[in-house]
Structure formats: C-alpha cells, structure tokens
C-alpha cells in the first residue's frame, strides 16, 4: 500500500492531567448546525482530512477514523472568533468540556474566508493550536463533540434505522475486524476506494487497527439491538483475543446510504 502523507494542517500542543500531553496535527472544520459559527475539531493523529473534508458527512467520518486510531482531540465552535466551550478528550479514555462563564481561560481568532477555516486557539493553562483547514459542507446535520458532551449524541431529526440494518452493519464490521481486514471494515461503512487507499496509507494505521480490531468480541451474536431516529446500537458480551471478558455497546449513525460505527463503549466484566 502506497504511503499517504500531506502537510499537517494543524500545529499545536496540549497538556491536561486526565487526558495527557500531545501534539495536534490534523482536523476538520464545518459550519455548526443552525449557523452558530464554525466547528473546529483537531486531532493528534492524521485522519486523512484532505480526502474526507469533501464528503457528505465529514465530521462523522473524522470521528470514525479518530476512534479507530484512538486519537486524542480538541474542539471549539468559533462564532465571530470566539468559542463558548473548549472540549478535549480521547475516545477510550477521559474527556472534558469547559464552558465559558467569565474566566476567559482561552482565546481564539479566525480569518474571514468563505472556503477555509484559518486561525488559532490559545488555552492559558493547557496549550494552543493553529489551523488551516478547508471549510467542509456537510449534507447532514453533524453532531460535534461539544454536542455529545452535553448528551446530544445523535441527530434526532434523521431517519430511524431498522434493527436489521444495524445488525447487518455490526456483523460486517465484526467479521472484517476479526479477519484484520481494514479495507473491508472501511468499505462496510461507505468509504470509497480513493478514501480507503488514502487511509490505509497513513503512517501507523495498521498497528492502530490491530488494537481497534480487538475491541470486537467472540462470540459475535448481538445480545440486544436498539434503534432510535439517527442512531442504533448493538450490545454483545464475549471475550477479546486475550481472553478478557467484556460487555460492549457498538453505536452506529447514518452517513449517506451506510451506517458507520461512531462509538464503542467498553465494559470490562
């Protein structure tokens, strides 16, 4: 597989006691739902942003890849250059969301540009980052990390998937994961051939995928399937490759004609 590399569109550093210390290298920017500014989501690992920025659901795809890579992230929503919150976290660890209540612990700026999000964010205690990202145009109502930390984890206006569709999506991903088939796992979620080739060429992606694939358990049969408008989940109990027992929840969201896995909640038994 040919390597896929590109100049880092994000540069920065962050340190927080519960999340850790890391550099920022990549991200996605898109208009916030309701026109309330621009969401800027940045990560400590490359997520193939040039190849997913133009997709119908760039934030959803970014979240899929960030979770696959267990990337750490920061997020703000800039409205006239300022953000009311500062979110940080990692998908299989801690997360936080600071709300602006007058302390002014962070400052930000963003250039007025119809096609790009260019600016910087400075947190007085924990770090800063600069970003120069294409401004994506989602075709769906994207859910930000800021939304998720407030309990708004999915788009309630989206259609409700069927239990059969959620089960089929889970089975396709489970089978690909156990076969260590990254191409198949991405294809099952609607990533196209060009995107898949780029993602598979990212440095370190194979080792990240090995860890991610072990989050799928044996046996594979779902114990519970639940659906709501904009989301569905599968619960299953089993063991990973190390024989450790878990009861996991696999949460799906729509992205175009496919369901994608946006969250795995692990529960050791």
Coordinates of C-alpha atoms in Angstrom, one line a residue:
X1 CA 0.0 0.0 0.0
X2 CA 1.4 3.4 -1.1
X3 CA 2.1 5.8 1.8
X4 CA -0.3 8.7 2.1
X5 CA 1.2 11.9 3.6
X6 CA 0.4 15.6 3.5
X7 CA 1.5 18.8 5.2
X8 CA -0.1 18.9 8.7
X9 CA -3.0 21.4 8.5
X10 CA -2.9 21.8 12.3
X11 CA 0.0 22.6 14.6
X12 CA -0.1 22.8 18.3
X13 CA 0.5 21.2 21.7
X14 CA -1.8 20.4 24.6
X15 CA -1.4 19.0 28.2
X16 CA -4.0 18.1 30.7
X17 CA -3.7 15.8 33.7
X18 CA -6.6 13.5 32.8
X19 CA -6.1 13.3 29.0
X20 CA -2.4 13.5 28.6
X21 CA 0.2 15.5 26.6
X22 CA 0.1 15.5 22.9
X23 CA 0.7 17.4 19.6
X24 CA -2.1 18.4 17.2
X25 CA -1.6 17.6 13.5
X26 CA -4.9 17.2 11.7
X27 CA -8.6 18.2 11.8
X28 CA -11.9 19.0 10.2
X29 CA -13.9 22.3 10.1
X30 CA -17.5 22.8 9.2
X31 CA -20.5 25.1 9.8
X32 CA -22.2 24.4 13.1
X33 CA -25.8 23.4 13.0
X34 CA -28.1 26.3 13.0
X35 CA -25.4 28.7 11.7
X36 CA -23.9 29.3 15.1
X37 CA -20.3 29.5 14.0
X38 CA -17.7 27.1 12.7
X39 CA -16.8 23.8 14.5
X40 CA -13.1 23.2 14.5
X41 CA -12.1 19.7 15.5
X42 CA -8.4 18.8 15.7
X43 CA -6.6 15.5 16.5
X44 CA -3.2 14.2 17.5
X45 CA -3.1 11.7 14.6
X46 CA -3.6 12.1 10.9
X47 CA -7.2 11.3 9.9
X48 CA -6.8 11.8 6.1
X49 CA -8.6 15.2 6.3
X50 CA -7.9 16.2 2.7
X51 CA -9.7 13.1 1.4
X52 CA -12.7 13.2 3.8
X53 CA -13.3 17.0 4.0
X54 CA -15.5 17.0 0.9
X55 CA -17.7 14.0 2.0
X56 CA -21.4 14.3 2.8
X57 CA -20.6 13.7 6.5
X58 CA -17.0 14.8 7.2
X59 CA -17.3 15.0 10.9
X60 CA -18.9 11.6 11.2
X61 CA -16.1 10.1 9.1
X62 CA -13.5 12.0 11.1
X63 CA -14.9 10.6 14.3
X64 CA -14.8 7.0 12.8
X65 CA -11.2 7.4 12.0
X66 CA -10.2 9.2 15.2
X67 CA -11.8 6.4 17.2
X68 CA -10.2 3.7 15.0
X69 CA -6.8 5.3 15.8
X70 CA -7.7 6.1 19.4
X71 CA -6.8 9.7 18.6
X72 CA -6.9 12.5 21.2
X73 CA -8.9 15.6 20.2
X74 CA -9.7 19.2 20.9
X75 CA -12.8 21.1 19.7
X76 CA -14.2 24.6 19.7
X77 CA -17.0 26.2 17.8
X78 CA -15.9 29.7 16.7
X79 CA -18.6 32.3 16.3
X80 CA -17.1 35.8 15.4
X81 CA -13.8 34.4 16.5
X82 CA -14.8 33.2 20.0
X83 CA -16.0 29.9 21.4
X84 CA -18.4 29.3 24.3
X85 CA -16.7 26.0 25.1
X86 CA -13.5 24.1 24.9
X87 CA -13.7 20.3 24.6
X88 CA -10.9 17.8 24.9
X89 CA -10.7 14.0 25.1
X90 CA -9.8 10.6 23.8
X91 CA -12.3 8.0 22.7
X92 CA -11.2 5.2 25.1
X93 CA -10.2 7.5 28.0
X94 CA -11.2 10.7 29.6
X95 CA -12.9 13.8 28.2
X96 CA -13.8 17.3 29.3
X97 CA -15.8 20.3 28.3
X98 CA -15.1 23.7 29.7
X99 CA -17.9 26.3 29.4
X100 CA -17.1 30.0 29.2
X101 CA -18.5 31.6 32.3
X102 CA -16.3 34.7 32.5
X103 CA -12.9 33.2 33.4
X104 CA -11.6 33.7 29.8
X105 CA -9.3 30.7 30.0
X106 CA -9.0 30.5 26.3
X107 CA -8.8 33.0 23.4
X108 CA -9.2 32.5 19.7
X109 CA -9.3 34.1 16.3
X110 CA -10.4 33.0 12.8
X111 CA -9.9 34.7 9.5
X112 CA -13.0 35.6 7.5
X113 CA -12.8 33.2 4.5
X114 CA -15.7 31.5 2.7
X115 CA -13.7 28.4 1.8
X116 CA -11.2 27.8 4.6
X117 CA -11.1 27.9 8.4
X118 CA -7.8 29.6 9.3
X119 CA -7.0 30.7 12.8
X120 CA -5.6 29.8 16.2
X121 CA -6.8 28.9 19.7
X122 CA -4.9 29.5 22.9
X123 CA -5.8 27.9 26.3
X124 CA -4.0 29.8 29.0
X125 CA -3.3 26.8 31.1
X126 CA -3.1 23.8 28.8
X127 CA -1.8 24.7 25.3
X128 CA -2.6 26.1 21.9
X129 CA -3.0 25.2 18.2
X130 CA -3.0 26.9 14.8
X131 CA -5.2 25.5 12.0
X132 CA -5.7 26.0 8.2
X133 CA -8.5 23.6 7.1
X134 CA -10.9 23.5 4.2
X135 CA -14.4 24.5 5.3
X136 CA -16.5 21.4 4.7
X137 CA -20.1 21.5 3.6
X138 CA -21.9 18.5 5.3
X139 CA -25.1 17.2 3.6
X140 CA -26.3 16.0 7.0
X141 CA -26.8 17.6 10.5
X142 CA -23.4 16.8 12.0
X143 CA -23.1 16.2 15.8
X144 CA -20.0 17.8 17.4
X145 CA -18.0 16.6 20.4
X146 CA -19.4 19.7 22.2
X147 CA -22.9 18.4 21.5
X148 CA -22.0 14.9 22.6
X149 CA -20.6 16.0 26.0
X150 CA -24.0 17.7 26.7
X151 CA -25.9 14.5 25.9
X152 CA -26.8 15.3 22.3
X153 CA -25.2 12.3 20.8
X154 CA -27.1 11.9 17.5
X155 CA -29.3 13.8 15.1
X156 CA -32.9 13.2 16.3
X157 CA -34.3 14.5 13.0
X158 CA -32.6 11.8 11.0
X159 CA -34.5 8.6 9.9
X160 CA -34.6 5.7 12.3
X161 CA -32.5 2.7 11.0
X162 CA -34.1 -0.7 11.1
X163 CA -32.8 -3.3 13.6
X164 CA -31.9 -5.5 10.6
X165 CA -29.7 -2.7 9.1
X166 CA -27.9 -2.1 12.4
X167 CA -27.3 -5.8 12.9
X168 CA -26.0 -6.2 9.4
X169 CA -23.7 -3.2 9.8
X170 CA -22.4 -4.7 13.0
X171 CA -21.9 -8.1 11.6
X172 CA -20.0 -6.8 8.5
X173 CA -17.7 -4.7 10.7
X174 CA -17.2 -7.6 13.2
X175 CA -16.3 -10.0 10.5
X176 CA -13.8 -7.6 8.9
X177 CA -12.2 -6.8 12.3
X178 CA -11.7 -10.4 13.2
X179 CA -10.1 -11.0 9.8
X180 CA -7.9 -8.0 10.4
X181 CA -9.3 -6.6 7.1
X182 CA -9.1 -2.8 7.3
X183 CA -10.2 -2.4 3.7
X184 CA -13.3 -4.4 4.4
X185 CA -14.1 -2.6 7.6
X186 CA -13.9 0.8 5.9
X187 CA -15.9 -0.3 2.8
X188 CA -18.7 -1.6 5.1
X189 CA -19.0 1.9 6.4
X190 CA -19.3 3.6 2.9
X191 CA -15.7 4.9 2.5
X192 CA -15.0 4.9 -1.2
X193 CA -12.0 3.3 -3.0
X194 CA -10.0 6.6 -3.0
X195 CA -10.6 7.3 0.6
X196 CA -9.8 3.7 1.6
X197 CA -6.5 3.8 -0.3
X198 CA -5.5 7.0 1.4
X199 CA -6.5 5.8 4.9
X200 CA -4.6 2.6 4.5
X201 CA -1.5 4.6 3.5
X202 CA -1.5 6.6 6.8
X203 CA 1.6 6.0 8.9
X204 CA 0.8 3.8 11.9
X205 CA -2.7 2.9 10.8
X206 CA -2.0 -0.8 10.7
X207 CA -0.9 -1.0 14.3
X208 CA -3.8 1.2 15.4
X209 CA -6.2 -1.1 13.6
X210 CA -4.8 -4.2 15.4
X211 CA -5.7 -2.6 18.7
X212 CA -9.1 -1.4 17.4
X213 CA -10.0 -4.8 16.0
X214 CA -9.5 -6.4 19.4
X215 CA -12.4 -4.4 20.7
X216 CA -14.7 -6.7 18.7
X217 CA -15.6 -9.8 20.8
X218 CA -16.2 -13.5 20.3
X219 CA -18.9 -14.7 20.0
X220 CA -20.3 -12.2 17.7
X221 CA -24.1 -12.6 18.1
X222 CA -25.8 -9.5 19.5
X223 CA -27.5 -9.8 22.8
X224 CA -29.5 -6.6 22.3
X225 CA -30.3 -4.3 19.4
X226 CA -31.9 -0.9 19.8
X227 CA -32.8 1.9 17.3
X228 CA -33.9 5.5 17.5
X229 CA -34.1 8.3 15.0
X230 CA -30.5 9.0 13.9
X231 CA -28.8 6.1 15.8
X232 CA -28.8 2.4 16.7
X233 CA -26.7 0.2 18.9
X234 CA -25.7 -3.4 19.4
X235 CA -24.8 -4.9 22.8
X236 CA -22.8 -8.0 22.9
X237 CA -20.9 -10.0 25.6
X238 CA -17.8 -12.0 24.9
X239 CA -14.0 -12.1 25.1
X240 CA -11.2 -10.4 23.2
X241 CA -8.1 -12.1 21.8
X242 CA -6.5 -12.0 25.2
X243 CA -9.5 -13.9 26.8
X244 CA -10.7 -10.8 28.7
X245 CA -14.4 -10.6 29.2
X246 CA -16.4 -7.5 28.1
X247 CA -20.0 -6.4 27.6
X248 CA -19.7 -3.8 24.9
X249 CA -22.0 -1.3 23.1
X250 CA -21.4 -0.5 19.5
X251 CA -23.2 2.7 18.5
X252 CA -24.0 3.5 14.8
X253 CA -25.0 6.6 13.0
X254 CA -26.1 7.2 9.3
X255 CA -23.6 8.6 6.8
X256 CA -25.2 8.6 3.3
X257 CA -26.5 5.2 2.5
X258 CA -24.5 3.4 5.1
X259 CA -24.4 3.1 8.9
X260 CA -21.0 3.9 10.4
X261 CA -19.6 2.9 13.8
X262 CA -19.1 6.2 15.8
X263 CA -18.6 4.8 19.3
X264 CA -17.6 1.6 21.1
X265 CA -18.4 1.7 24.8
X266 CA -16.3 -1.0 26.6
X267 CA -17.4 -2.5 29.9
X268 CA -14.9 -5.0 31.4
X269 CA -16.6 -7.8 33.3

